[in-house]
PDB file of N, CA and C in Angstrom:
ATOM      1  N   UNK A   1     -61.597 180.718-225.058  1.00 85.00           N
ATOM      2  CA  UNK A   1     -61.405 178.961-224.261  1.00 85.00           C
ATOM      3  C   UNK A   1     -61.133 178.083-225.408  1.00 85.00           C
ATOM      4  N   UNK A   2     -60.466 176.980-225.134  1.00 86.00           N
ATOM      5  CA  UNK A   2     -60.047 175.996-226.003  1.00 86.00           C
ATOM      6  C   UNK A   2     -60.399 175.047-225.355  1.00 86.00           C
ATOM      7  N   UNK A   3     -61.357 173.943-225.681  1.00 85.00           N
ATOM      8  CA  UNK A   3     -62.252 172.592-224.764  1.00 85.00           C
ATOM      9  C   UNK A   3     -61.677 171.290-225.834  1.00 85.00           C
ATOM     10  N   UNK A   4     -60.919 170.599-225.302  1.00 84.00           N
ATOM     11  CA  UNK A   4     -61.139 169.080-226.582  1.00 84.00           C
ATOM     12  C   UNK A   4     -61.551 167.964-225.358  1.00 84.00           C
ATOM     13  N   UNK A   5     -62.986 167.428-225.980  1.00 81.00           N
ATOM     14  CA  UNK A   5     -63.170 166.993-224.582  1.00 81.00           C
ATOM     15  C   UNK A   5     -62.780 167.023-223.463  1.00 81.00           C
ATOM     16  N   UNK A   6     -62.616 165.967-222.276  1.00 84.00           N
ATOM     17  CA  UNK A   6     -62.397 166.786-220.949  1.00 84.00           C
ATOM     18  C   UNK A   6     -61.368 167.589-220.247  1.00 84.00           C
ATOM     19  N   UNK A   7     -60.812 168.007-221.792  1.00 86.00           N
ATOM     20  CA  UNK A   7     -60.051 169.309-221.561  1.00 86.00           C
ATOM     21  C   UNK A   7     -59.773 170.592-221.793  1.00 86.00           C
ATOM     22  N   UNK A   8     -59.384 171.646-221.084  1.00 86.00           N
ATOM     23  CA  UNK A   8     -59.800 172.862-221.319  1.00 86.00           C
ATOM     24  C   UNK A   8     -58.245 173.859-221.079  1.00 86.00           C
ATOM     25  N   UNK A   9     -58.764 175.045-221.722  1.00 89.00           N
ATOM     26  CA  UNK A   9     -57.489 175.669-221.503  1.00 89.00           C
ATOM     27  C   UNK A   9     -57.775 177.239-221.439  1.00 89.00           C
ATOM     28  N   UNK A  10     -58.293 178.170-221.608  1.00 88.00           N
ATOM     29  CA  UNK A  10     -58.377 179.548-221.304  1.00 88.00           C
ATOM     30  C   UNK A  10     -57.175 180.846-221.411  1.00 88.00           C
ATOM     31  N   UNK A  11     -57.523 181.511-222.318  1.00 86.00           N
ATOM     32  CA  UNK A  11     -56.287 182.639-222.019  1.00 86.00           C
ATOM     33  C   UNK A  11     -57.503 184.392-222.162  1.00 86.00           C
ATOM     34  N   UNK A  12     -56.963 184.766-221.419  1.00 86.00           N
ATOM     35  CA  UNK A  12     -57.245 186.567-221.984  1.00 86.00           C
ATOM     36  C   UNK A  12     -56.554 187.560-222.702  1.00 86.00           C
ATOM     37  N   UNK A  13     -57.160 188.609-222.931  1.00 86.00           N
ATOM     38  CA  UNK A  13     -56.603 189.036-223.846  1.00 86.00           C
ATOM     39  C   UNK A  13     -56.912 190.745-223.522  1.00 86.00           C
ATOM     40  N   UNK A  14     -56.113 191.489-223.110  1.00 81.00           N
ATOM     41  CA  UNK A  14     -55.335 192.370-222.334  1.00 81.00           C
ATOM     42  C   UNK A  14     -55.093 193.645-223.488  1.00 81.00           C
ATOM     43  N   UNK A  15     -55.681 194.905-223.996  1.00 79.00           N
ATOM     44  CA  UNK A  15     -55.860 196.109-224.663  1.00 79.00           C
ATOM     45  C   UNK A  15     -55.201 197.244-223.087  1.00 79.00           C
ATOM     46  N   UNK A  16     -54.284 198.191-224.088  1.00 78.00           N
ATOM     47  CA  UNK A  16     -54.331 199.265-223.740  1.00 78.00           C
ATOM     48  C   UNK A  16     -54.000 200.509-224.770  1.00 78.00           C
ATOM     49  N   UNK A  17     -55.058 201.859-224.170  1.00 74.00           N
ATOM     50  CA  UNK A  17     -55.206 202.392-225.481  1.00 74.00           C
ATOM     51  C   UNK A  17     -53.738 203.128-225.736  1.00 74.00           C
ATOM     52  N   UNK A  18     -53.780 203.097-226.605  1.00 78.00           N
ATOM     53  CA  UNK A  18     -52.487 203.944-227.184  1.00 78.00           C
ATOM     54  C   UNK A  18     -52.966 205.212-226.981  1.00 78.00           C
ATOM     55  N   UNK A  19     -51.861 206.288-226.754  1.00 81.00           N
ATOM     56  CA  UNK A  19     -51.994 207.739-226.009  1.00 81.00           C
ATOM     57  C   UNK A  19     -51.554 208.398-226.978  1.00 81.00           C
ATOM     58  N   UNK A  20     -52.796 209.445-226.728  1.00 86.00           N
ATOM     59  CA  UNK A  20     -53.439 210.484-228.017  1.00 86.00           C
ATOM     60  C   UNK A  20     -51.943 211.289-227.404  1.00 86.00           C
ATOM     61  N   UNK A  21     -51.656 212.126-228.569  1.00 90.00           N
ATOM     62  CA  UNK A  21     -50.862 213.294-229.235  1.00 90.00           C
ATOM     63  C   UNK A  21     -51.461 214.640-230.042  1.00 90.00           C
ATOM     64  N   UNK A  22     -50.857 215.692-229.559  1.00 93.00           N
ATOM     65  CA  UNK A  22     -51.386 216.993-229.852  1.00 93.00           C
ATOM     66  C   UNK A  22     -50.742 217.273-231.442  1.00 93.00           C
ATOM     67  N   UNK A  23     -51.898 217.095-231.835  1.00 94.00           N
ATOM     68  CA  UNK A  23     -51.661 217.586-233.849  1.00 94.00           C
ATOM     69  C   UNK A  23     -51.818 218.657-233.870  1.00 94.00           C
ATOM     70  N   UNK A  24     -52.377 219.799-233.082  1.00 95.00           N
ATOM     71  CA  UNK A  24     -52.884 220.907-233.795  1.00 95.00           C
ATOM     72  C   UNK A  24     -53.040 222.115-232.197  1.00 95.00           C
ATOM     73  N   UNK A  25     -51.803 222.347-232.358  1.00 97.00           N
ATOM     74  CA  UNK A  25     -50.790 223.076-230.916  1.00 97.00           C
ATOM     75  C   UNK A  25     -52.155 224.349-231.497  1.00 97.00           C
ATOM     76  N   UNK A  26     -51.737 224.651-229.846  1.00 96.00           N
ATOM     77  CA  UNK A  26     -52.810 226.243-229.086  1.00 96.00           C
ATOM     78  C   UNK A  26     -52.445 227.253-229.700  1.00 96.00           C
ATOM     79  N   UNK A  27     -52.811 228.092-230.456  1.00 96.00           N
ATOM     80  CA  UNK A  27     -52.256 229.785-230.947  1.00 96.00           C
ATOM     81  C   UNK A  27     -52.950 230.746-230.256  1.00 96.00           C
ATOM     82  N   UNK A  28     -51.573 232.086-229.483  1.00 95.00           N
ATOM     83  CA  UNK A  28     -52.067 233.589-229.278  1.00 95.00           C
ATOM     84  C   UNK A  28     -53.043 233.413-229.281  1.00 95.00           C
ATOM     85  N   UNK A  29     -53.924 234.221-228.690  1.00 93.00           N
ATOM     86  CA  UNK A  29     -55.248 234.828-228.264  1.00 93.00           C
ATOM     87  C   UNK A  29     -54.852 236.403-228.214  1.00 93.00           C
ATOM     88  N   UNK A  30     -55.279 237.512-229.007  1.00 92.00           N
ATOM     89  CA  UNK A  30     -55.689 239.121-228.202  1.00 92.00           C
ATOM     90  C   UNK A  30     -56.571 238.709-228.606  1.00 92.00           C
ATOM     91  N   UNK A  31     -57.512 239.404-227.574  1.00 91.00           N
ATOM     92  CA  UNK A  31     -58.499 239.469-226.758  1.00 91.00           C
ATOM     93  C   UNK A  31     -59.172 240.922-226.242  1.00 91.00           C
ATOM     94  N   UNK A  32     -60.253 241.525-226.892  1.00 93.00           N
ATOM     95  CA  UNK A  32     -60.293 242.383-226.314  1.00 93.00           C
ATOM     96  C   UNK A  32     -61.225 242.833-224.096  1.00 93.00           C
ATOM     97  N   UNK A  33     -61.631 243.495-223.322  1.00 93.00           N
ATOM     98  CA  UNK A  33     -61.698 243.710-222.543  1.00 93.00           C
ATOM     99  C   UNK A  33     -62.845 243.165-222.060  1.00 93.00           C
ATOM    100  N   UNK A  34     -63.473 242.113-221.819  1.00 94.00           N
ATOM    101  CA  UNK A  34     -65.319 241.530-221.922  1.00 94.00           C
ATOM    102  C   UNK A  34     -65.363 241.364-223.122  1.00 94.00           C
ATOM    103  N   UNK A  35     -65.096 240.743-223.767  1.00 95.00           N
ATOM    104  CA  UNK A  35     -64.726 239.562-225.077  1.00 95.00           C
ATOM    105  C   UNK A  35     -64.909 238.236-224.539  1.00 95.00           C
ATOM    106  N   UNK A  36     -65.004 237.206-225.683  1.00 95.00           N
ATOM    107  CA  UNK A  36     -64.604 236.035-225.005  1.00 95.00           C
ATOM    108  C   UNK A  36     -63.524 235.719-225.523  1.00 95.00           C
ATOM    109  N   UNK A  37     -63.072 235.105-225.050  1.00 96.00           N
ATOM    110  CA  UNK A  37     -60.516 234.352-225.393  1.00 96.00           C
ATOM    111  C   UNK A  37     -61.072 232.910-226.323  1.00 96.00           C
ATOM    112  N   UNK A  38     -61.112 231.971-227.019  1.00 96.00           N
ATOM    113  CA  UNK A  38     -60.690 231.591-227.389  1.00 96.00           C
ATOM    114  C   UNK A  38     -60.390 229.980-227.736  1.00 96.00           C
ATOM    115  N   UNK A  39     -59.860 229.241-227.161  1.00 97.00           N
ATOM    116  CA  UNK A  39     -58.661 228.480-227.896  1.00 97.00           C
ATOM    117  C   UNK A  39     -58.555 226.984-227.773  1.00 97.00           C
ATOM    118  N   UNK A  40     -57.716 226.320-228.500  1.00 97.00           N
ATOM    119  CA  UNK A  40     -58.132 225.293-229.534  1.00 97.00           C
ATOM    120  C   UNK A  40     -57.445 224.694-229.976  1.00 97.00           C
ATOM    121  N   UNK A  41     -57.681 223.031-229.727  1.00 95.00           N
ATOM    122  CA  UNK A  41     -56.070 222.091-230.033  1.00 95.00           C
ATOM    123  C   UNK A  41     -57.228 221.032-230.875  1.00 95.00           C
ATOM    124  N   UNK A  42     -56.297 220.076-231.155  1.00 95.00           N
ATOM    125  CA  UNK A  42     -56.597 218.689-231.673  1.00 95.00           C
ATOM    126  C   UNK A  42     -55.501 217.839-231.624  1.00 95.00           C
ATOM    127  N   UNK A  43     -56.318 216.761-230.909  1.00 95.00           N
ATOM    128  CA  UNK A  43     -55.430 215.864-230.832  1.00 95.00           C
ATOM    129  C   UNK A  43     -55.522 214.789-231.849  1.00 95.00           C
ATOM    130  N   UNK A  44     -54.459 213.312-231.900  1.00 93.00           N
ATOM    131  CA  UNK A  44     -54.409 212.238-232.953  1.00 93.00           C
ATOM    132  C   UNK A  44     -55.538 211.572-232.799  1.00 93.00           C
ATOM    133  N   UNK A  45     -55.945 211.114-232.156  1.00 91.00           N
ATOM    134  CA  UNK A  45     -57.201 210.147-231.998  1.00 91.00           C
ATOM    135  C   UNK A  45     -57.993 210.385-230.420  1.00 91.00           C
ATOM    136  N   UNK A  46     -59.286 210.298-230.483  1.00 88.00           N
ATOM    137  CA  UNK A  46     -60.311 210.342-229.647  1.00 88.00           C
ATOM    138  C   UNK A  46     -60.067 209.952-228.628  1.00 88.00           C
ATOM    139  N   UNK A  47     -60.079 210.219-227.309  1.00 84.00           N
ATOM    140  CA  UNK A  47     -59.193 209.330-226.136  1.00 84.00           C
ATOM    141  C   UNK A  47     -60.099 209.293-224.877  1.00 84.00           C
ATOM    142  N   UNK A  48     -59.801 208.255-223.907  1.00 76.00           N
ATOM    143  CA  UNK A  48     -60.264 208.480-222.262  1.00 76.00           C
ATOM    144  C   UNK A  48     -59.658 208.630-221.763  1.00 76.00           C
ATOM    145  N   UNK A  49     -58.312 209.597-222.073  1.00 80.00           N
ATOM    146  CA  UNK A  49     -57.116 210.003-221.395  1.00 80.00           C
ATOM    147  C   UNK A  49     -57.501 211.287-220.458  1.00 80.00           C
ATOM    148  N   UNK A  50     -57.000 211.637-219.248  1.00 85.00           N
ATOM    149  CA  UNK A  50     -57.532 213.325-218.530  1.00 85.00           C
ATOM    150  C   UNK A  50     -56.795 213.829-219.643  1.00 85.00           C
ATOM    151  N   UNK A  51     -57.629 214.880-220.058  1.00 92.00           N
ATOM    152  CA  UNK A  51     -57.218 215.819-220.647  1.00 92.00           C
ATOM    153  C   UNK A  51     -57.416 217.113-219.295  1.00 92.00           C
ATOM    154  N   UNK A  52     -56.820 218.331-219.590  1.00 95.00           N
ATOM    155  CA  UNK A  52     -56.476 219.121-218.426  1.00 95.00           C
ATOM    156  C   UNK A  52     -56.472 220.683-218.958  1.00 95.00           C
ATOM    157  N   UNK A  53     -57.384 221.923-218.567  1.00 97.00           N
ATOM    158  CA  UNK A  53     -56.655 222.846-219.292  1.00 97.00           C
ATOM    159  C   UNK A  53     -55.784 223.980-217.913  1.00 97.00           C
ATOM    160  N   UNK A  54     -55.281 224.753-218.136  1.00 96.00           N
ATOM    161  CA  UNK A  54     -54.822 225.894-217.177  1.00 96.00           C
ATOM    162  C   UNK A  54     -54.837 226.919-217.882  1.00 96.00           C
ATOM    163  N   UNK A  55     -54.894 228.213-216.427  1.00 93.00           N
ATOM    164  CA  UNK A  55     -55.142 229.427-216.977  1.00 93.00           C
ATOM    165  C   UNK A  55     -53.777 229.873-216.133  1.00 93.00           C
ATOM    166  N   UNK A  56     -51.962 229.720-216.117  1.00 92.00           N
ATOM    167  CA  UNK A  56     -51.120 229.537-215.844  1.00 92.00           C
ATOM    168  C   UNK A  56     -50.613 228.197-214.715  1.00 92.00           C
ATOM    169  N   UNK A  57     -50.423 228.305-213.257  1.00 91.00           N
ATOM    170  CA  UNK A  57     -50.473 227.034-213.056  1.00 91.00           C
ATOM    171  C   UNK A  57     -52.151 226.591-212.502  1.00 91.00           C
ATOM    172  N   UNK A  58     -52.796 227.298-212.741  1.00 92.00           N
ATOM    173  CA  UNK A  58     -54.405 227.046-211.711  1.00 92.00           C
ATOM    174  C   UNK A  58     -55.100 226.295-212.895  1.00 92.00           C
ATOM    175  N   UNK A  59     -55.495 225.491-212.632  1.00 95.00           N
ATOM    176  CA  UNK A  59     -56.395 224.053-213.489  1.00 95.00           C
ATOM    177  C   UNK A  59     -57.887 224.511-213.564  1.00 95.00           C
ATOM    178  N   UNK A  60     -58.131 224.344-215.052  1.00 94.00           N
ATOM    179  CA  UNK A  60     -59.805 225.204-214.862  1.00 94.00           C
ATOM    180  C   UNK A  60     -60.521 224.319-215.016  1.00 94.00           C
ATOM    181  N   UNK A  61     -62.175 224.471-214.748  1.00 92.00           N
ATOM    182  CA  UNK A  61     -63.381 223.896-214.702  1.00 92.00           C
ATOM    183  C   UNK A  61     -64.349 224.552-215.545  1.00 92.00           C
ATOM    184  N   UNK A  62     -64.785 223.396-216.099  1.00 91.00           N
ATOM    185  CA  UNK A  62     -66.471 224.153-217.283  1.00 91.00           C
ATOM    186  C   UNK A  62     -66.945 225.009-215.910  1.00 91.00           C
ATOM    187  N   UNK A  63     -67.544 226.671-215.823  1.00 93.00           N
ATOM    188  CA  UNK A  63     -68.292 226.895-214.630  1.00 93.00           C
ATOM    189  C   UNK A  63     -68.870 228.147-215.460  1.00 93.00           C
ATOM    190  N   UNK A  64     -69.786 228.848-215.230  1.00 91.00           N
ATOM    191  CA  UNK A  64     -70.155 230.600-215.645  1.00 91.00           C
ATOM    192  C   UNK A  64     -68.581 231.133-216.210  1.00 91.00           C
ATOM    193  N   UNK A  65     -67.798 231.213-215.765  1.00 90.00           N
ATOM    194  CA  UNK A  65     -66.686 231.490-216.719  1.00 90.00           C
ATOM    195  C   UNK A  65     -65.581 230.881-217.887  1.00 90.00           C
ATOM    196  N   UNK A  66     -65.516 229.954-217.225  1.00 93.00           N
ATOM    197  CA  UNK A  66     -65.028 229.064-218.654  1.00 93.00           C
ATOM    198  C   UNK A  66     -65.674 227.839-219.199  1.00 93.00           C
ATOM    199  N   UNK A  67     -65.865 227.578-220.308  1.00 95.00           N
ATOM    200  CA  UNK A  67     -66.681 226.978-220.600  1.00 95.00           C
ATOM    201  C   UNK A  67     -65.231 225.792-221.318  1.00 95.00           C
ATOM    202  N   UNK A  68     -65.220 224.065-221.530  1.00 95.00           N
ATOM    203  CA  UNK A  68     -64.484 223.177-221.453  1.00 95.00           C
ATOM    204  C   UNK A  68     -65.154 222.648-222.754  1.00 95.00           C
ATOM    205  N   UNK A  69     -65.101 222.375-223.439  1.00 94.00           N
ATOM    206  CA  UNK A  69     -66.090 221.018-224.932  1.00 94.00           C
ATOM    207  C   UNK A  69     -65.059 220.159-225.053  1.00 94.00           C
ATOM    208  N   UNK A  70     -65.583 219.359-225.494  1.00 94.00           N
ATOM    209  CA  UNK A  70     -64.014 218.077-226.253  1.00 94.00           C
ATOM    210  C   UNK A  70     -65.572 217.867-227.196  1.00 94.00           C
ATOM    211  N   UNK A  71     -65.335 217.682-228.575  1.00 94.00           N
ATOM    212  CA  UNK A  71     -66.154 216.741-229.619  1.00 94.00           C
ATOM    213  C   UNK A  71     -65.618 216.263-230.707  1.00 94.00           C
ATOM    214  N   UNK A  72     -65.124 215.084-230.265  1.00 92.00           N
ATOM    215  CA  UNK A  72     -64.416 214.208-230.903  1.00 92.00           C
ATOM    216  C   UNK A  72     -62.840 214.458-230.680  1.00 92.00           C
ATOM    217  N   UNK A  73     -62.333 214.866-231.554  1.00 94.00           N
ATOM    218  CA  UNK A  73     -60.838 214.839-231.029  1.00 94.00           C
ATOM    219  C   UNK A  73     -60.118 216.307-231.082  1.00 94.00           C
ATOM    220  N   UNK A  74     -61.254 217.397-230.913  1.00 96.00           N
ATOM    221  CA  UNK A  74     -61.324 218.820-231.142  1.00 96.00           C
ATOM    222  C   UNK A  74     -61.641 218.879-229.533  1.00 96.00           C
ATOM    223  N   UNK A  75     -60.889 219.429-228.896  1.00 96.00           N
ATOM    224  CA  UNK A  75     -61.045 220.076-227.281  1.00 96.00           C
ATOM    225  C   UNK A  75     -60.854 221.768-227.192  1.00 96.00           C
ATOM    226  N   UNK A  76     -61.394 222.412-226.783  1.00 97.00           N
ATOM    227  CA  UNK A  76     -61.940 224.093-227.070  1.00 97.00           C
ATOM    228  C   UNK A  76     -62.122 223.944-225.380  1.00 97.00           C
ATOM    229  N   UNK A  77     -61.728 225.833-224.848  1.00 97.00           N
ATOM    230  CA  UNK A  77     -61.801 225.970-223.747  1.00 97.00           C
ATOM    231  C   UNK A  77     -62.043 228.092-224.335  1.00 97.00           C
ATOM    232  N   UNK A  78     -63.308 227.764-223.559  1.00 96.00           N
ATOM    233  CA  UNK A  78     -63.806 229.619-223.479  1.00 96.00           C
ATOM    234  C   UNK A  78     -63.410 230.364-222.343  1.00 96.00           C
ATOM    235  N   UNK A  79     -62.916 231.600-222.598  1.00 95.00           N
ATOM    236  CA  UNK A  79     -62.919 231.910-221.097  1.00 95.00           C
ATOM    237  C   UNK A  79     -63.429 233.290-221.079  1.00 95.00           C
ATOM    238  N   UNK A  80     -64.330 234.059-220.822  1.00 95.00           N
ATOM    239  CA  UNK A  80     -66.272 234.251-221.020  1.00 95.00           C
ATOM    240  C   UNK A  80     -65.726 235.344-220.479  1.00 95.00           C
ATOM    241  N   UNK A  81     -66.133 236.663-220.795  1.00 94.00           N
ATOM    242  CA  UNK A  81     -65.676 238.058-221.149  1.00 94.00           C
ATOM    243  C   UNK A  81     -64.840 238.258-220.099  1.00 94.00           C
ATOM    244  N   UNK A  82     -63.544 238.076-220.895  1.00 93.00           N
ATOM    245  CA  UNK A  82     -62.091 238.199-220.371  1.00 93.00           C
ATOM    246  C   UNK A  82     -62.400 239.323-219.513  1.00 93.00           C
ATOM    247  N   UNK A  83     -60.728 239.545-218.252  1.00 91.00           N
ATOM    248  CA  UNK A  83     -60.452 240.618-217.831  1.00 91.00           C
ATOM    249  C   UNK A  83     -58.872 240.515-217.889  1.00 91.00           C
ATOM    250  N   UNK A  84     -58.699 241.722-217.243  1.00 90.00           N
ATOM    251  CA  UNK A  84     -57.166 242.219-217.341  1.00 90.00           C
ATOM    252  C   UNK A  84     -55.866 241.023-216.402  1.00 90.00           C
ATOM    253  N   UNK A  85     -57.506 240.189-215.633  1.00 86.00           N
ATOM    254  CA  UNK A  85     -56.606 238.924-214.306  1.00 86.00           C
ATOM    255  C   UNK A  85     -56.427 237.922-215.517  1.00 86.00           C
ATOM    256  N   UNK A  86     -57.371 237.378-216.997  1.00 85.00           N
ATOM    257  CA  UNK A  86     -57.005 236.591-217.736  1.00 85.00           C
ATOM    258  C   UNK A  86     -55.858 236.874-218.422  1.00 85.00           C
ATOM    259  N   UNK A  87     -55.069 237.890-217.948  1.00 88.00           N
ATOM    260  CA  UNK A  87     -53.453 238.124-219.300  1.00 88.00           C
ATOM    261  C   UNK A  87     -52.849 236.489-218.438  1.00 88.00           C
ATOM    262  N   UNK A  88     -52.189 235.427-219.310  1.00 90.00           N
ATOM    263  CA  UNK A  88     -51.398 234.987-218.947  1.00 90.00           C
ATOM    264  C   UNK A  88     -51.070 234.225-220.129  1.00 90.00           C
ATOM    265  N   UNK A  89     -50.573 232.856-219.807  1.00 95.00           N
ATOM    266  CA  UNK A  89     -50.536 231.633-220.262  1.00 95.00           C
ATOM    267  C   UNK A  89     -51.345 230.976-220.299  1.00 95.00           C
ATOM    268  N   UNK A  90     -51.748 229.805-221.281  1.00 96.00           N
ATOM    269  CA  UNK A  90     -52.739 229.214-221.388  1.00 96.00           C
ATOM    270  C   UNK A  90     -52.263 227.753-221.708  1.00 96.00           C
ATOM    271  N   UNK A  91     -52.600 226.552-221.392  1.00 97.00           N
ATOM    272  CA  UNK A  91     -52.323 225.400-221.698  1.00 97.00           C
ATOM    273  C   UNK A  91     -52.951 224.408-220.829  1.00 97.00           C
ATOM    274  N   UNK A  92     -52.657 223.267-222.097  1.00 97.00           N
ATOM    275  CA  UNK A  92     -53.735 222.043-222.431  1.00 97.00           C
ATOM    276  C   UNK A  92     -52.653 220.971-221.851  1.00 97.00           C
ATOM    277  N   UNK A  93     -53.396 219.945-221.769  1.00 95.00           N
ATOM    278  CA  UNK A  93     -52.127 218.982-221.225  1.00 95.00           C
ATOM    279  C   UNK A  93     -53.025 217.659-221.532  1.00 95.00           C
ATOM    280  N   UNK A  94     -52.530 216.540-222.037  1.00 94.00           N
ATOM    281  CA  UNK A  94     -53.375 215.677-222.094  1.00 94.00           C
ATOM    282  C   UNK A  94     -52.187 214.357-222.343  1.00 94.00           C
ATOM    283  N   UNK A  95     -52.165 213.545-221.427  1.00 89.00           N
ATOM    284  CA  UNK A  95     -50.949 212.604-220.701  1.00 89.00           C
ATOM    285  C   UNK A  95     -49.798 213.352-220.513  1.00 89.00           C
ATOM    286  N   UNK A  96     -48.447 212.890-221.313  1.00 90.00           N
ATOM    287  CA  UNK A  96     -47.349 213.742-221.600  1.00 90.00           C
ATOM    288  C   UNK A  96     -46.988 214.694-222.529  1.00 90.00           C
ATOM    289  N   UNK A  97     -48.113 214.762-222.764  1.00 92.00           N
ATOM    290  CA  UNK A  97     -47.862 216.503-223.831  1.00 92.00           C
ATOM    291  C   UNK A  97     -48.903 217.488-223.803  1.00 92.00           C
ATOM    292  N   UNK A  98     -47.883 218.016-224.182  1.00 94.00           N
ATOM    293  CA  UNK A  98     -48.678 219.400-223.254  1.00 94.00           C
ATOM    294  C   UNK A  98     -47.954 221.011-224.876  1.00 94.00           C
ATOM    295  N   UNK A  99     -50.128 221.656-224.488  1.00 96.00           N
ATOM    296  CA  UNK A  99     -49.085 223.119-225.456  1.00 96.00           C
ATOM    297  C   UNK A  99     -49.642 223.977-224.997  1.00 96.00           C
ATOM    298  N   UNK A 100     -48.700 225.000-224.987  1.00 96.00           N
ATOM    299  CA  UNK A 100     -49.203 226.734-224.317  1.00 96.00           C
ATOM    300  C   UNK A 100     -49.537 227.236-225.483  1.00 96.00           C
ATOM    301  N   UNK A 101     -49.926 229.110-224.903  1.00 95.00           N
ATOM    302  CA  UNK A 101     -50.780 229.679-226.065  1.00 95.00           C
ATOM    303  C   UNK A 101     -50.507 230.445-224.988  1.00 95.00           C
TER     304      UNK A 101
END
């Protein structure tokens, strides 16, 4: 706001969060049945953008079988005690960017 005497004008500042990109892609993991499988990737910046993990086309959430962690720019997925049914493509999506293993 700028005020001089009896006159005043006001302006607004609007900020947009820059899009995060994936700078460290997922790597393939080979595990034995009953072991945990850990997938990690790193983003260019910390972000409030929605990030999502998928097994095939199925979105994953943290529960007793899957643990999803975010530590700064590092995003991790731990598949607990994998079985043969867990074989397939794991993907991570943030904004318009995707990595798969």
